[in-house]
């Protein structure tokens, strides 16, 4: 048995977390949970978005399954997600977007894994009000952070038998910052002659992704482009309800759905828990529990394929509860 930390967030967070933990238990995942409420509700009651005990639990267990948190827009709040990624140096944000033949989209056979640098770029959150009508935001790109995410992308490509890594950038305009990222990509790419290394400008990538997404394999990019482009890839495969992610560092690992707290559908029992469930599968794979992850993935595929019990975001009529029960029945 391994103890992991679980954060139940805001909006649909608690519903999808409960659903996913039930499925993990039904699959006999060898896990025990330390579960914490984090986010807006916790803040309102106890004055902290993440209680100290929740941080301490993650620091002890090193593995976190996290559901989405509402980030108030505007002054006074740093995104909790950005805080977690920085505090625990979770530098590699890996977001696999793979078509499922059972989910109808205009884009068949998409299989793209985005490697997003997770700790710097504009997300360092350094903004300065120069005068009443002018704000400066700081974009940071360093050799250290760029080299490790780019190396991870190439190593993953090699380990998974993938063919190509695309560096996504805007070095034609941001000649120094993205220029550094691109030059490091070219240096590291030269060490992987078995993998094709190409680079493309981010606006072109967005256009190509909706014209011919099948040309992309592994993509690596700085933080902001990774955030935006990976949401685009979720649209290619049927929406945010289907895009899982891992956030990996040297010592800690956090697994979460890419989507947010979806306040528009919270409490209605219609949220799609698949993205968080597949994040749970990535977590099990990270822990070496390949058989159990495989079993869950097969059960989900069967339910999607069969088609009568899927959630409204992918065209079905089932509730979250009914969808989960269908998965558990197959386990
Ligand atoms: P969102 O991802 O919560 O929702 C966008 C749209 O996708 C909504 O129509 C929503 O209903 C739908 N959707 C998302 N997940 C779904 C699911 N599992 N099943 C069915 N439909 C789903 O993005 P939005 O509305 O921009 O953000 C809401 C809040 O979430 C904000 O406070 C934002 O800061 C926060 N957020 C948190 C993240 C995290 O904790 N990792 C990531 C992204 C946003």
Short mmCIF file of N, CA and C and ligand atoms in Angstrom, two decimals, residues 12 16 66-72 81 85 240-241 256-265 270-273 313, ligand 1:
data_model
loop_
_atom_site.label_atom_id
_atom_site.label_comp_id
_atom_site.label_asym_id
_atom_site.label_seq_id
_atom_site.Cartn_x
_atom_site.Cartn_y
_atom_site.Cartn_z
N UNK A 12 -16.56 21.53 -9.67
CA UNK A 12 -16.78 20.09 -9.90
C UNK A 12 -15.72 19.23 -9.19
N UNK A 16 -15.83 15.01 -8.97
CA UNK A 16 -15.00 14.13 -9.81
C UNK A 16 -13.95 13.40 -8.96
N UNK A 66 -4.71 15.88 -7.65
CA UNK A 66 -5.31 17.18 -7.34
C UNK A 66 -6.48 17.48 -8.26
N UNK A 67 -7.57 17.94 -7.70
CA UNK A 67 -8.68 18.37 -8.57
C UNK A 67 -8.65 19.89 -8.70
N UNK A 68 -9.39 20.44 -9.65
CA UNK A 68 -9.22 21.87 -9.97
C UNK A 68 -9.65 22.82 -8.87
N UNK A 69 -9.04 23.97 -8.90
CA UNK A 69 -9.27 25.00 -7.89
C UNK A 69 -9.67 26.28 -8.61
N UNK A 70 -10.63 26.99 -8.06
CA UNK A 70 -11.02 28.28 -8.64
C UNK A 70 -9.97 29.32 -8.26
N UNK A 71 -9.47 30.04 -9.26
CA UNK A 71 -8.52 31.12 -8.98
C UNK A 71 -9.24 32.44 -9.18
N UNK A 72 -9.44 33.21 -8.11
CA UNK A 72 -10.07 34.52 -8.30
C UNK A 72 -9.23 35.38 -9.24
N UNK A 81 -2.22 26.84 -8.41
CA UNK A 81 -1.53 25.87 -9.26
C UNK A 81 -0.11 26.33 -9.52
N UNK A 85 3.36 24.44 -8.36
CA UNK A 85 4.40 24.06 -9.34
C UNK A 85 5.74 24.66 -8.96
N UNK A 240 -12.16 19.36 -22.82
CA UNK A 240 -11.32 19.37 -21.61
C UNK A 240 -11.61 18.18 -20.69
N UNK A 241 -12.78 17.61 -20.80
CA UNK A 241 -13.12 16.47 -19.95
C UNK A 241 -12.24 15.25 -20.23
N UNK A 256 -3.18 15.93 -12.31
CA UNK A 256 -4.45 16.67 -12.31
C UNK A 256 -5.03 16.74 -13.71
N UNK A 257 -6.36 16.92 -13.77
CA UNK A 257 -7.00 17.20 -15.05
C UNK A 257 -6.55 18.58 -15.52
N UNK A 258 -6.53 18.79 -16.82
CA UNK A 258 -6.12 20.10 -17.33
C UNK A 258 -7.22 21.14 -17.10
N UNK A 259 -8.47 20.68 -17.07
CA UNK A 259 -9.58 21.65 -16.97
C UNK A 259 -9.64 22.34 -15.61
N UNK A 260 -10.46 23.40 -15.54
CA UNK A 260 -10.65 24.12 -14.30
C UNK A 260 -11.84 23.58 -13.51
N UNK A 261 -12.35 24.42 -12.61
CA UNK A 261 -13.37 23.96 -11.66
C UNK A 261 -14.78 23.98 -12.26
N UNK A 262 -14.91 24.41 -13.52
CA UNK A 262 -16.19 24.37 -14.26
C UNK A 262 -17.39 24.80 -13.40
N UNK A 263 -17.37 26.03 -12.89
CA UNK A 263 -18.48 26.44 -12.00
C UNK A 263 -19.84 26.37 -12.70
N UNK A 264 -19.85 26.46 -14.04
CA UNK A 264 -21.14 26.44 -14.76
C UNK A 264 -21.87 25.11 -14.63
N UNK A 265 -21.15 24.03 -14.33
CA UNK A 265 -21.85 22.73 -14.22
C UNK A 265 -21.66 22.09 -12.84
N UNK A 270 -23.02 16.13 -13.67
CA UNK A 270 -22.85 15.85 -15.11
C UNK A 270 -21.39 16.04 -15.54
N UNK A 271 -20.50 16.36 -14.61
CA UNK A 271 -19.10 16.57 -15.00
C UNK A 271 -18.47 15.26 -15.48
N UNK A 272 -17.59 15.38 -16.42
CA UNK A 272 -16.88 14.21 -16.95
C UNK A 272 -15.62 13.98 -16.09
N UNK A 273 -15.54 12.88 -15.39
CA UNK A 273 -14.38 12.64 -14.52
C UNK A 273 -13.20 12.00 -15.25
N UNK A 313 -20.85 16.39 -22.04
CA UNK A 313 -19.81 17.14 -22.74
C UNK A 313 -19.30 16.40 -23.97
P1 LIG B 1 -12.93 25.35 -17.04
O1 LIG B 1 -11.95 24.36 -17.54
O2 LIG B 1 -13.36 25.20 -15.62
O3 LIG B 1 -14.27 25.24 -17.94
C1 LIG B 1 -14.29 25.53 -19.34
C2 LIG B 1 -15.48 24.85 -19.97
O4 LIG B 1 -15.26 23.44 -20.04
C3 LIG B 1 -16.77 25.03 -19.17
O5 LIG B 1 -17.86 25.15 -20.05
C4 LIG B 1 -16.89 23.74 -18.38
O6 LIG B 1 -18.22 23.38 -18.05
C5 LIG B 1 -16.27 22.73 -19.33
N1 LIG B 1 -15.61 21.64 -18.57
C6 LIG B 1 -14.43 21.72 -17.94
N2 LIG B 1 -14.16 20.55 -17.34
C7 LIG B 1 -15.20 19.73 -17.61
C8 LIG B 1 -15.50 18.38 -17.24
N3 LIG B 1 -14.68 17.65 -16.48
N4 LIG B 1 -16.66 17.85 -17.67
C9 LIG B 1 -17.49 18.56 -18.45
N5 LIG B 1 -17.25 19.85 -18.84
C10 LIG B 1 -16.13 20.41 -18.40
O7 LIG B 1 -12.36 26.80 -17.32
P2 LIG B 1 -12.82 28.23 -16.77
O8 LIG B 1 -14.31 28.30 -16.73
O9 LIG B 1 -12.07 29.19 -17.58
O10 LIG B 1 -12.25 28.29 -15.30
C11 LIG B 1 -13.02 28.09 -14.12
C12 LIG B 1 -12.10 28.23 -12.91
O11 LIG B 1 -11.14 27.19 -12.89
C13 LIG B 1 -11.28 29.55 -12.89
O12 LIG B 1 -11.29 30.05 -11.57
C14 LIG B 1 -9.88 29.11 -13.28
O13 LIG B 1 -8.89 29.94 -12.74
C15 LIG B 1 -9.84 27.73 -12.68
N6 LIG B 1 -8.86 26.83 -13.30
C16 LIG B 1 -8.24 25.96 -12.49
C17 LIG B 1 -7.36 25.03 -13.01
C18 LIG B 1 -6.75 24.06 -12.07
O14 LIG B 1 -7.03 24.08 -10.88
N7 LIG B 1 -5.90 23.18 -12.56
C19 LIG B 1 -7.07 24.96 -14.44
C20 LIG B 1 -7.83 25.91 -15.24
C21 LIG B 1 -8.68 26.81 -14.67
#
